[in-house]
XYZ file of C-alpha atoms in Angstrom:
745
model
C 6.639 -4.925 22.807
C 8.142 -2.131 20.705
C 8.082 -3.109 16.997
C 11.544 -3.684 15.541
C 12.648 -3.097 11.963
C 15.315 -5.284 10.410
C 17.866 -3.408 8.334
C 20.678 -5.070 6.445
C 22.544 -5.070 3.167
C 22.222 -8.096 0.906
C 25.073 -9.215 -1.338
C 24.247 -11.107 -4.537
C 25.837 -14.439 -3.505
C 23.065 -16.140 -1.516
C 25.081 -19.253 -0.704
C 28.316 -17.512 0.334
C 29.183 -18.674 3.897
C 30.735 -15.304 4.776
C 27.509 -13.627 3.759
C 25.470 -15.958 5.951
C 27.728 -15.180 8.906
C 27.261 -11.494 8.248
C 23.496 -11.839 8.020
C 23.337 -13.729 11.277
C 25.224 -10.970 13.062
C 23.493 -7.884 11.607
C 19.804 -8.608 11.457
C 18.154 -5.781 13.392
C 18.208 -2.024 13.642
C 17.284 -0.633 17.017
C 14.638 1.885 17.856
C 15.484 4.561 20.366
C 13.961 7.654 21.936
C 15.314 11.050 20.901
C 18.347 11.822 23.007
C 18.485 8.272 24.344
C 20.969 5.457 24.127
C 20.968 3.078 21.206
C 19.841 -0.261 22.556
C 18.438 -3.727 22.116
C 19.376 -4.887 18.626
C 22.028 -4.990 15.888
C 22.567 -2.636 12.978
C 23.378 -3.295 9.347
C 26.029 -1.667 7.141
C 26.617 2.025 7.710
C 29.054 4.810 7.027
C 30.342 6.672 10.090
C 31.106 10.353 9.489
C 32.400 13.143 11.732
C 29.602 15.627 12.422
C 32.051 18.465 11.868
C 33.111 17.106 8.495
C 30.286 15.005 7.079
C 31.928 14.795 3.650
C 34.518 12.408 5.153
C 34.067 8.828 6.332
C 35.668 6.723 9.035
C 38.110 4.160 7.652
C 41.091 2.045 8.762
C 44.476 2.699 7.183
C 47.161 0.185 8.115
C 45.122 -0.923 11.108
C 44.767 2.634 12.498
C 41.377 4.345 12.388
C 41.309 7.651 10.540
C 39.045 9.464 8.068
C 39.151 9.635 4.290
C 37.250 10.670 1.198
C 34.281 8.376 0.532
C 35.025 5.832 -2.207
C 32.433 3.142 -1.470
C 35.211 0.742 -0.506
C 34.361 -2.106 1.851
C 36.789 -0.653 4.432
C 34.492 2.399 4.726
C 31.403 0.317 5.490
C 30.764 -0.715 9.077
C 28.466 -3.196 10.732
C 27.327 -2.451 14.280
C 26.714 -5.710 16.075
C 25.067 -6.106 19.470
C 27.366 -7.883 21.881
C 25.624 -7.282 25.198
C 22.900 -5.045 26.513
C 23.698 -1.450 25.581
C 27.070 -2.180 23.925
C 28.047 -2.909 20.347
C 30.997 -4.139 18.353
C 31.858 -1.902 15.389
C 33.290 -4.026 12.591
C 34.580 -3.220 9.087
C 32.586 -4.996 6.397
C 35.719 -6.270 4.641
C 36.742 -8.469 7.592
C 34.217 -9.670 10.155
C 37.007 -11.010 12.396
C 38.140 -7.473 13.288
C 36.634 -4.818 15.537
C 37.280 -1.157 16.265
C 39.164 -0.866 19.562
C 40.995 1.542 21.856
C 44.687 0.691 21.425
C 46.018 -1.427 24.282
C 42.800 -0.699 26.228
C 44.183 2.730 27.054
C 42.201 5.277 29.034
C 44.292 8.408 28.492
C 43.352 11.252 26.215
C 44.962 10.859 22.809
C 45.011 7.050 22.839
C 44.764 5.906 19.187
C 41.765 3.979 17.846
C 42.730 0.847 15.925
C 41.434 -2.378 14.394
C 42.086 -5.500 16.426
C 41.057 -9.126 16.312
C 37.584 -9.235 17.825
C 37.726 -10.817 21.293
C 34.780 -8.873 22.734
C 36.972 -7.252 25.390
C 35.620 -4.033 26.992
C 37.858 -1.753 24.902
C 36.141 -3.159 21.794
C 32.592 -2.531 23.030
C 30.940 0.813 22.383
C 27.842 2.554 23.710
C 26.111 4.799 21.180
C 24.268 7.782 22.661
C 22.205 10.073 20.484
C 22.883 13.803 20.795
C 21.444 16.949 19.277
C 21.315 17.030 15.481
C 20.886 13.273 15.075
C 24.557 12.497 15.778
C 25.997 10.052 18.330
C 28.804 9.854 20.830
C 30.704 6.544 20.837
C 31.902 5.572 24.326
C 34.101 2.506 25.027
C 32.877 0.270 27.843
C 36.208 0.251 29.657
C 36.424 4.075 29.747
C 32.894 5.449 30.204
C 34.022 9.062 30.504
C 35.858 8.994 27.180
C 34.644 8.964 23.599
C 35.662 8.585 19.955
C 37.222 11.929 18.981
C 38.034 13.593 15.677
C 41.103 15.444 16.956
C 40.717 19.177 16.493
C 37.816 18.673 14.125
C 40.220 18.288 11.212
C 38.644 17.085 7.963
C 41.727 16.205 5.888
C 42.251 12.554 4.925
C 44.380 10.807 7.524
C 43.310 13.047 10.408
C 43.863 11.585 13.856
C 41.029 9.693 15.526
C 41.630 9.096 19.215
C 40.152 8.910 22.714
C 39.092 12.120 24.467
C 36.991 13.345 27.347
C 33.237 13.416 26.688
C 32.125 17.025 26.946
C 28.515 18.058 26.271
C 28.180 19.882 22.985
C 31.716 19.126 21.771
C 31.219 18.560 18.015
C 34.565 16.753 17.727
C 33.009 13.807 19.593
C 29.839 13.720 17.510
C 29.442 11.168 14.720
C 26.828 10.717 12.010
C 25.873 7.078 11.465
C 24.247 6.821 8.063
C 22.611 3.682 6.646
C 23.890 2.138 3.456
C 20.816 -0.099 3.217
C 17.087 -0.146 3.792
C 14.860 -2.454 5.766
C 13.610 -5.974 5.618
C 10.449 -5.926 7.654
C 8.736 -8.860 9.295
C 4.923 -8.969 9.371
C 3.726 -5.980 11.411
C 7.366 -5.409 12.346
C 6.970 -7.333 15.612
C 8.858 -10.504 14.829
C 12.121 -11.464 13.237
C 12.548 -13.627 10.170
C 15.716 -15.701 10.552
C 18.403 -15.624 7.895
C 17.419 -17.947 5.075
C 19.281 -21.238 4.820
C 18.354 -23.432 1.853
C 17.382 -27.009 2.773
C 19.847 -29.704 1.852
C 18.910 -31.582 -1.303
C 20.586 -34.327 -3.273
C 21.066 -33.591 -6.987
C 19.258 -36.787 -7.913
C 16.149 -35.581 -6.034
C 15.779 -32.598 -8.376
C 13.545 -33.928 -11.131
C 13.689 -32.247 -14.554
C 10.433 -30.814 -15.792
C 9.315 -30.043 -19.331
C 9.272 -26.744 -21.235
C 6.693 -25.927 -23.913
C 7.076 -22.779 -26.019
C 4.729 -20.958 -28.367
C 3.795 -17.562 -29.750
C 0.512 -16.012 -28.611
C -1.336 -13.556 -30.881
C -4.986 -13.994 -29.906
C -5.392 -11.215 -27.333
C -8.456 -8.991 -27.483
C -7.375 -6.945 -24.474
C -4.120 -6.011 -26.258
C -5.306 -6.396 -29.863
C -2.826 -7.162 -32.610
C 0.021 -7.973 -30.243
C 2.334 -10.941 -30.541
C 4.353 -12.378 -27.636
C 6.485 -15.391 -26.782
C 5.309 -17.701 -23.998
C 7.034 -20.635 -22.307
C 5.305 -23.139 -20.012
C 7.121 -25.186 -17.373
C 5.433 -28.456 -16.406
C 7.098 -30.047 -13.356
C 7.886 -33.750 -13.286
C 5.682 -34.120 -10.189
C 2.562 -32.854 -12.000
C 0.027 -35.612 -12.668
C -3.189 -33.636 -13.206
C -5.038 -35.380 -10.385
C -5.626 -32.048 -8.656
C -5.176 -28.406 -9.637
C -1.529 -27.411 -9.748
C -0.368 -24.091 -8.392
C 0.585 -21.449 -10.954
C 3.614 -19.178 -11.235
C 3.638 -16.345 -13.789
C 6.915 -14.641 -14.706
C 6.981 -11.367 -16.624
C 9.526 -10.648 -19.377
C 9.652 -14.215 -20.568
C 11.631 -17.383 -19.997
C 15.145 -17.706 -18.616
C 16.398 -21.314 -18.343
C 17.888 -20.653 -14.897
C 14.385 -20.281 -13.480
C 13.463 -23.792 -14.595
C 16.172 -25.303 -12.397
C 15.243 -22.995 -9.528
C 11.611 -24.098 -9.673
C 12.658 -27.757 -9.917
C 14.827 -27.286 -6.831
C 12.102 -25.543 -4.828
C 9.554 -28.219 -5.694
C 12.075 -30.900 -4.685
C 12.699 -29.215 -1.312
C 8.919 -28.753 -0.955
C 9.406 -25.026 -0.387
C 7.156 -24.574 -3.410
C 4.153 -26.796 -4.118
C 3.795 -28.563 -7.447
C 3.611 -25.486 -9.656
C 3.194 -24.871 -13.370
C 5.254 -21.926 -14.604
C 4.055 -19.569 -17.320
C 6.773 -17.251 -18.619
C 5.326 -14.522 -20.810
C 6.929 -11.654 -22.653
C 5.172 -8.322 -23.124
C 3.383 -7.885 -26.416
C 4.587 -6.120 -29.540
C 2.434 -4.768 -32.333
C 4.459 -5.580 -35.473
C 5.069 -2.784 -37.967
C 3.204 -3.345 -41.267
C 6.393 -2.764 -43.251
C 10.005 -3.886 -42.977
C 12.880 -1.835 -41.663
C 11.179 0.023 -38.823
C 10.186 -0.393 -35.212
C 6.963 -2.046 -34.111
C 4.906 -0.682 -31.207
C 6.480 -1.939 -28.010
C 3.784 -2.664 -25.433
C 5.975 -3.338 -22.386
C 5.525 0.041 -20.735
C 1.794 0.053 -21.497
C 1.195 -3.455 -20.167
C 3.621 -3.461 -17.242
C 3.849 0.118 -15.963
C 0.178 0.903 -16.393
C -1.469 0.625 -12.983
C -4.861 -0.477 -14.314
C -6.189 -4.036 -14.473
C -5.644 -4.709 -18.183
C -2.600 -6.936 -17.734
C -4.121 -9.085 -15.001
C -7.294 -9.462 -17.079
C -5.146 -10.514 -20.028
C -3.547 -13.196 -17.862
C -6.612 -14.613 -16.134
C -9.155 -14.195 -18.924
C -7.033 -14.964 -21.974
C -3.552 -16.420 -21.553
C -3.888 -18.810 -18.605
C -7.128 -20.396 -19.893
C -5.431 -20.798 -23.287
C -2.416 -22.520 -21.688
C -4.653 -24.840 -19.650
C -6.629 -25.843 -22.723
C -3.712 -26.055 -25.144
C -1.703 -28.435 -22.941
C -4.595 -30.066 -21.087
C -3.370 -28.786 -17.735
C -5.311 -28.734 -14.481
C -4.279 -25.278 -13.243
C -5.679 -23.662 -10.103
C -7.700 -20.471 -10.507
C -7.483 -19.632 -6.789
C -5.270 -16.628 -6.055
C -3.941 -18.376 -2.964
C -2.374 -20.932 -5.313
C -0.880 -18.406 -7.714
C 2.290 -16.333 -7.617
C 3.714 -13.716 -9.972
C 7.195 -12.255 -10.261
C 9.312 -9.918 -12.307
C 12.005 -7.291 -12.300
C 11.806 -3.552 -12.907
C 8.607 -2.838 -14.878
C 7.870 -6.551 -14.663
C 8.063 -6.222 -10.884
C 5.438 -3.523 -10.609
C 3.334 -5.481 -13.114
C 3.389 -8.461 -10.749
C 2.306 -6.372 -7.782
C -0.331 -4.519 -9.824
C -1.889 -7.830 -10.825
C -2.202 -8.886 -7.180
C -3.370 -5.411 -6.144
C -6.327 -5.474 -8.494
C -7.054 -9.172 -8.233
C -5.783 -10.737 -4.998
C -8.364 -13.412 -5.720
C -6.219 -14.283 -8.761
C -2.674 -13.653 -7.434
C -1.778 -13.347 -3.774
C 2.013 -13.881 -3.840
C 4.473 -11.441 -5.463
C 8.242 -11.308 -5.989
C 9.308 -7.911 -7.389
C 12.964 -6.992 -7.915
C 13.675 -3.261 -8.339
C 9.980 -2.698 -8.974
C 9.270 0.387 -11.085
C 7.154 2.318 -8.583
C 8.059 5.450 -10.505
C 6.221 7.995 -12.639
C 5.973 6.190 -15.967
C 2.209 5.586 -15.825
C 1.238 6.355 -12.243
C 3.354 3.779 -10.417
C 4.728 6.468 -8.076
C 1.245 6.661 -6.547
C 1.405 3.054 -5.343
C 2.972 3.772 -1.930
C 0.184 6.260 -1.240
C -2.482 3.811 -2.377
C -1.008 1.103 -0.151
C -1.262 3.497 2.803
C -4.847 4.577 2.106
C -6.555 1.423 0.869
C -7.683 -1.219 3.305
C -4.949 -3.862 3.341
C -5.359 -6.672 0.817
C -4.456 -10.365 1.156
C -1.072 -10.095 -0.574
C 2.286 -11.505 0.536
C 5.286 -9.868 -1.126
C 9.060 -10.203 -1.345
C 10.569 -6.980 -2.689
C 14.117 -5.932 -3.455
C 15.894 -2.828 -4.648
C 19.542 -2.108 -5.414
C 21.884 0.245 -3.596
C 22.875 1.711 -6.973
C 19.504 1.303 -8.647
C 18.325 3.165 -11.711
C 17.416 6.842 -11.892
C 15.842 8.657 -14.834
C 12.991 10.994 -15.764
C 10.453 8.770 -13.978
C 12.211 8.847 -10.625
C 14.801 7.244 -8.382
C 14.123 3.502 -8.030
C 16.185 3.195 -4.854
C 14.185 5.892 -3.075
C 10.759 4.914 -4.371
C 11.269 1.218 -3.671
C 12.015 2.210 -0.083
C 8.810 4.245 -0.069
C 6.983 1.069 -1.061
C 8.717 -0.777 1.769
C 7.590 1.814 4.297
C 4.039 1.868 2.922
C 3.671 -1.908 3.182
C 4.952 -1.799 6.741
C 2.600 1.106 7.564
C -0.416 -0.911 6.460
C 0.701 -4.148 8.087
C 1.372 -6.307 5.037
C 3.043 -9.705 5.273
C 6.209 -9.017 3.280
C 9.995 -8.898 3.183
C 12.183 -6.161 1.703
C 15.846 -6.369 0.748
C 18.392 -3.857 -0.463
C 20.915 -5.535 -2.721
C 24.456 -4.197 -3.049
C 24.513 -3.619 -6.791
C 22.670 -2.130 -9.740
C 19.163 -2.341 -11.189
C 17.490 -5.743 -10.567
C 20.651 -6.996 -8.837
C 20.293 -10.308 -7.057
C 17.051 -11.470 -8.669
C 18.258 -15.037 -9.216
C 20.439 -15.135 -6.096
C 17.488 -14.299 -3.842
C 14.919 -16.265 -5.834
C 14.905 -19.350 -3.625
C 14.546 -17.342 -0.417
C 11.807 -15.230 -2.005
C 9.795 -18.244 -3.116
C 10.280 -20.025 0.205
C 8.901 -16.953 1.970
C 6.012 -16.448 -0.453
C 4.870 -20.081 -0.278
C 5.462 -20.588 3.454
C 2.592 -22.377 5.144
C 0.785 -23.170 1.894
C -2.050 -24.194 1.515
C -2.917 -21.841 4.393
C -4.436 -18.739 2.863
C -2.584 -15.456 2.619
C -4.320 -13.031 4.965
C -4.649 -9.279 4.807
C -2.798 -7.263 7.423
C -4.463 -4.942 9.942
C -4.351 -1.892 7.598
C -3.039 1.578 8.416
C -3.590 3.231 11.832
C -6.450 5.492 10.715
C -8.208 2.566 9.043
C -7.913 0.586 12.262
C -9.973 3.314 13.950
C -12.828 2.643 11.535
C -12.857 -1.006 10.521
C -13.452 -3.954 12.835
C -10.818 -6.740 12.746
C -12.003 -9.822 10.838
C -15.241 -8.037 9.871
C -15.094 -7.678 6.101
C -17.743 -7.003 3.500
C -20.725 -9.355 3.310
C -23.150 -9.414 0.399
C -26.450 -8.218 1.843
C -28.635 -8.309 -1.264
C -28.442 -8.232 -5.054
C -30.640 -8.166 -8.132
C -31.307 -4.426 -8.215
C -30.892 -2.198 -11.249
C -29.524 1.115 -9.977
C -29.186 1.578 -6.205
C -28.852 5.270 -5.309
C -29.119 7.914 -2.620
C -29.480 5.994 0.689
C -30.354 7.447 4.090
C -30.801 6.201 7.647
C -33.658 6.919 10.058
C -33.610 7.296 13.843
C -33.991 3.557 14.484
C -31.222 2.525 12.050
C -33.380 1.470 9.102
C -31.866 2.449 5.764
C -33.892 3.568 2.739
C -32.590 3.771 -0.826
C -33.842 4.363 -4.354
C -33.597 1.844 -7.168
C -33.824 4.575 -9.773
C -34.102 2.466 -12.920
C -36.659 0.120 -11.343
C -38.736 3.094 -10.105
C -38.807 1.843 -6.496
C -37.747 2.784 -2.972
C -36.594 -0.021 -0.667
C -36.025 -0.347 3.051
C -33.282 -2.313 4.853
C -34.836 -3.461 8.104
C -33.057 -3.874 11.417
C -32.945 -7.613 10.671
C -30.957 -6.912 7.504
C -33.777 -7.888 5.165
C -34.520 -5.677 2.169
C -38.183 -4.994 1.433
C -40.055 -2.767 -0.983
C -41.101 0.523 0.614
C -42.585 2.364 -2.396
C -43.662 0.481 -5.523
C -43.908 3.541 -7.806
C -41.415 6.186 -6.723
C -41.830 8.559 -9.647
C -38.263 7.724 -10.728
C -36.788 8.804 -7.392
C -33.027 9.194 -7.625
C -32.207 9.868 -3.981
C -33.865 9.747 -0.558
C -33.293 11.384 2.811
C -34.972 11.100 6.217
C -36.198 14.249 7.900
C -36.262 15.189 11.560
C -39.983 14.381 11.427
C -39.191 10.765 10.474
C -40.603 11.111 6.958
C -38.731 9.824 3.939
C -38.192 12.481 1.264
C -37.226 11.730 -2.336
C -36.165 13.733 -5.366
C -36.273 12.800 -9.052
C -34.158 13.867 -12.023
C -36.995 12.897 -14.356
C -40.341 13.802 -12.811
C -39.207 16.987 -11.069
C -41.204 16.013 -7.977
C -40.027 16.276 -4.398
C -42.033 13.713 -2.433
C -42.523 12.816 1.231
C -43.545 9.380 2.538
C -44.906 8.360 5.916
C -44.060 5.141 7.758
C -46.510 3.153 5.631
C -45.018 4.398 2.357
C -47.951 6.678 1.520
C -46.631 9.601 -0.528
C -47.396 13.278 -0.900
C -46.020 15.916 -3.256
C -43.968 18.570 -1.425
C -42.803 20.508 -4.474
C -42.791 20.161 -8.244
C -40.600 21.410 -11.043
C -37.197 20.711 -9.473
C -35.172 18.102 -11.333
C -33.009 17.014 -8.448
C -30.049 14.649 -8.302
C -29.667 14.398 -4.512
C -31.552 15.529 -1.435
C -30.541 16.102 2.187
C -32.763 16.832 5.187
C -31.577 19.266 7.871
C -32.536 19.248 11.576
C -34.410 22.576 11.155
C -36.838 21.093 8.640
C -35.086 22.510 5.601
C -33.952 20.449 2.600
C -30.952 20.858 0.320
C -31.242 19.627 -3.281
C -28.572 19.423 -5.994
C -29.542 19.907 -9.643
C -27.705 19.633 -12.964
C -28.651 20.909 -16.380
C -28.808 18.488 -19.297
C -27.000 21.062 -21.452
C -23.254 20.556 -22.147
C -20.946 22.415 -19.769
C -23.858 23.819 -17.800
C -23.163 24.314 -14.103
C -24.638 22.283 -11.264
C -26.487 24.062 -8.465
C -27.407 23.674 -4.797
C -30.912 24.703 -3.631
C -32.366 25.253 -0.173
C -36.049 24.431 0.284
C -38.164 25.349 3.290
C -41.802 26.343 3.842
C -42.601 25.760 0.157
C -39.892 28.131 -1.053
C -36.793 27.147 -3.003
C -33.668 29.291 -3.149
C -30.557 28.695 -5.226
C -27.736 28.947 -2.700
C -24.777 28.014 -4.941
C -23.932 27.211 -8.535
C -20.890 26.459 -10.629
C -20.152 22.828 -9.766
C -19.353 20.655 -12.776
C -21.825 18.008 -11.670
C -23.417 18.430 -8.241
C -24.135 15.067 -6.622
C -24.400 13.939 -2.979
C -24.452 16.035 0.180
C -23.832 15.610 3.896
C -23.481 17.911 6.877
C -21.154 17.527 9.802
C -22.560 16.464 13.212
C -22.005 19.977 14.569
C -24.402 21.143 11.845
C -22.575 24.201 10.502
C -20.635 22.766 7.548
C -22.155 21.272 4.388
C -20.258 19.042 1.966
C -21.330 18.777 -1.677
C -19.613 16.331 -4.043
C -18.629 17.344 -7.554
C -19.102 14.072 -9.395
C -17.007 15.042 -12.417
C -13.869 16.025 -10.504
C -11.649 14.922 -7.621
C -13.305 17.326 -5.174
C -16.082 17.706 -2.695
C -16.881 21.282 -1.681
C -17.302 22.604 1.841
C -19.646 25.466 2.769
C -20.583 27.268 5.936
C -24.330 26.951 6.586
C -25.986 30.204 7.589
C -29.030 30.368 9.859
C -31.348 31.092 6.925
C -30.003 28.112 4.938
C -27.804 30.120 2.595
C -24.225 29.032 2.077
C -20.987 31.020 2.428
C -17.221 30.519 2.604
C -17.162 27.968 -0.179
C -13.978 25.945 -0.585
C -12.981 23.183 -2.994
C -12.019 21.304 0.118
C -12.107 17.494 0.180
C -9.397 16.017 -2.038
C -10.430 12.588 -3.340
C -8.358 9.767 -4.751
C -8.748 9.350 -8.510
C -7.554 6.082 -10.007
C -4.881 6.648 -12.632
C -7.110 5.315 -15.415
C -10.072 7.501 -14.414
C -10.710 11.170 -15.167
C -12.582 11.857 -11.943
C -13.313 10.317 -8.552
C -16.993 9.871 -9.427
C -18.208 10.878 -5.957
C -21.928 10.162 -5.881
C -23.148 9.907 -2.286
C -21.953 11.182 1.111
C -22.705 10.590 4.762
C -21.162 11.400 8.127
C -20.713 9.303 11.222
C -21.619 10.789 14.589
C -17.892 10.593 15.388
C -17.229 13.137 12.632
C -15.872 10.973 9.807
C -17.069 11.729 6.273
C -17.759 8.756 3.979
C -17.947 9.247 0.189
C -19.124 6.729 -2.400
C -16.721 6.842 -5.367
C -15.428 4.815 -8.294
C -12.572 3.519 -6.104
C -14.783 2.457 -3.213
C -15.759 4.309 -0.055
C -13.312 7.119 0.640
C -13.122 8.410 4.205
C -11.863 11.962 4.628
C -10.104 13.739 7.461
C -11.883 16.807 8.793
C -9.330 19.061 7.067
C -9.873 17.545 3.643
C -7.557 14.723 2.533
C -8.694 11.158 1.957
C -7.176 8.940 4.658
C -8.904 5.596 4.121
C -10.300 3.815 1.066
C -12.506 0.762 1.495
C -12.953 -0.988 -1.862
C -15.807 -3.432 -2.253
C -15.348 -7.027 -3.429
C -14.723 -7.107 -7.146
C -13.578 -3.492 -7.093
C -16.913 -2.153 -8.325
C -18.033 1.464 -8.262
C -19.925 2.510 -5.150
C -22.947 4.690 -5.952
C -24.346 5.053 -2.446
C -23.081 4.963 1.138
C -24.937 4.941 4.452
C -24.432 3.906 8.064
C -27.298 2.246 9.924
C -28.436 -1.073 11.326
C -29.719 -2.230 14.684
C -26.784 -0.699 16.545
C -26.212 2.008 13.931
C -22.717 0.622 13.300
C -23.201 -1.089 9.933
C -21.685 0.478 6.843
C -23.621 -0.099 3.625
C -22.086 0.182 0.164
C -24.550 0.368 -2.723
C -23.085 -0.829 -6.030
C -25.852 -0.556 -8.609
C -27.148 -4.155 -8.531
C -25.592 -5.202 -5.199
C -25.525 -4.034 -1.588
C -22.557 -4.838 0.673
C -22.478 -4.443 4.446
C -19.915 -4.609 7.254
C -19.600 -3.655 10.911
C -17.448 -0.599 11.657
C -16.384 1.410 14.695
C -18.475 4.429 13.638
C -22.161 5.186 14.101
C -25.007 6.663 12.083
C -26.344 10.200 12.337
C -29.065 12.174 10.593
C -31.563 15.005 10.912
C -32.854 13.201 13.999
C -29.437 13.530 15.744
C -28.791 16.398 18.192
C -25.889 18.804 17.718
C -22.636 16.954 18.387
C -19.163 18.360 18.918
C -16.538 17.371 16.325
C -12.848 16.917 17.109
C -9.894 17.105 14.743
C -8.827 14.025 12.810
C -5.387 12.574 13.523
C -2.889 12.731 10.686
């Protein structure tokens, strides 16, 4: 089945019967092949413009269809409603009982186009065929050789619109159909959410809850700040089991109390305690001047400070202060807000889906205040997270130095769809944060649907789906280490790694068990496996390059090279990165073979991990203090040429660098980099396409592929090792030359 998007314009009055009728009739937008006929589903509200005069719009004047200057009037907005296969009714938004028609069902050239009472007769049904330039011809069913014509191509208001012969390439019969709204996308775009109808409820069934209010000034995460907090305790709460939790940014509005009471009464929301919290302010130490307003810092910052404030400070305080049994499970917790409060709600779930998995954001500020404009890109690149979201924007939303909310909110919509999130998106006819209250009940009903079933992550973006295995997430393999570094795989799939601080080298066997391989590693910082099967290590402290046989017996290969990372090549050579302990000194790359070491590059800020491509002619070297990994051509003698600052890594907004530490390739040609944001997977031409964070969001210091079938990805995170099955396979110095193909965009 071809996925279908749902596009329609929302008006603020959720319970207006006319609006519900409109929603029922204009739920879908069709997908069509270039040059093909529009088919299958209904459209939402659109302007219709002559291709030869796109500054004008189609409108009825006294029941006759003509064109006029765009004013935004309802008469200039059209819904396109599927009536039967391949044909549509074109209706003005101001009166759903009318339809555009050929006057008196005429078939002659010059017959006027009018508005008539919609009876679904053939002269009121139109086929829409796409033509060159993205325009359409509009052909009435009763006269298939004729089309909607802008007579003479005139562009003055009141110009005649009539019926004329369809002639290929005639611009007078070409019309631009432009959306006035964005999309509301069902999960994975392959199913349709019906128009929301609130359950019937008797007023006496809505039980009044209790509101507690206080001022909170105890934060250590936002020191010195003071903020107002209100707590809603529903009448149904009895403390016998943990209640669900709802957090609202920007404080308490009494209307939300009644809305929560109603939703709990209809059972669309479980028994839920509401916590309404304002952003903090740092009071000025003297009178007559402004304090430090923390709203932008707390809400628009894309770090985890605000969610840590909530889960580590405020919510535990509320639970203790009022003796409340509040759930700490993210599946039981929801967060909402508008504008900056909207992005704050999503940011909380993004960083801690274990703490919040349900988000309502109205006109979310995914704009360039503090990095929010990067969110759509992050949603596309990061493995999908277990978050369900209901998002809105406004057709006349805000625009300022940080961006255009209407455009960027639509970018967020498209990104969530791209990565397969379970979400809904609405465009509201109005201004900034329009319709928050009017769509609240539908939003909450959607977010809490199926509870207590857990919110599940979507399938992730297309490129991620080529790497990850469905339903195969990270599993904790082992923990208790001090500083896991520099892993490498051997020909059988065993993986070796250094625990630098503990002065040991360990082995991950094919059974997944971790055992000690070398008890005294000489402070090895990184290991690699040579074509001869030996394990080689390098140390930043001892300056010794060691080799170890299968039993773990070691031998000194070279001394006096304080190396950070080491990489074995199929020809028996070794590359080593080094870094001076002097400030601003450059990092270097060395080639070692037959007892000789040669400096083959220098100038990196901090040279860390290395990997070569399966076709063995390109070397990657990570610069750990930047957002780059370099690419070099490997010459036959081991020297490096054609250096490029090539692989562009994601840097979290609150970080100064990506912190790339370790690299490896799969035999399929994918490059995996261990970074502060997780494992970043690069396309062959340089950009990061996929980011796989580890549970808890910790920094990854080492990455390797290995295991019994060489299809297990290992993430080394200092004291822990995580593992998961993937659709890629290990390679190393033991692997023969392998052709590499280009990565899809």
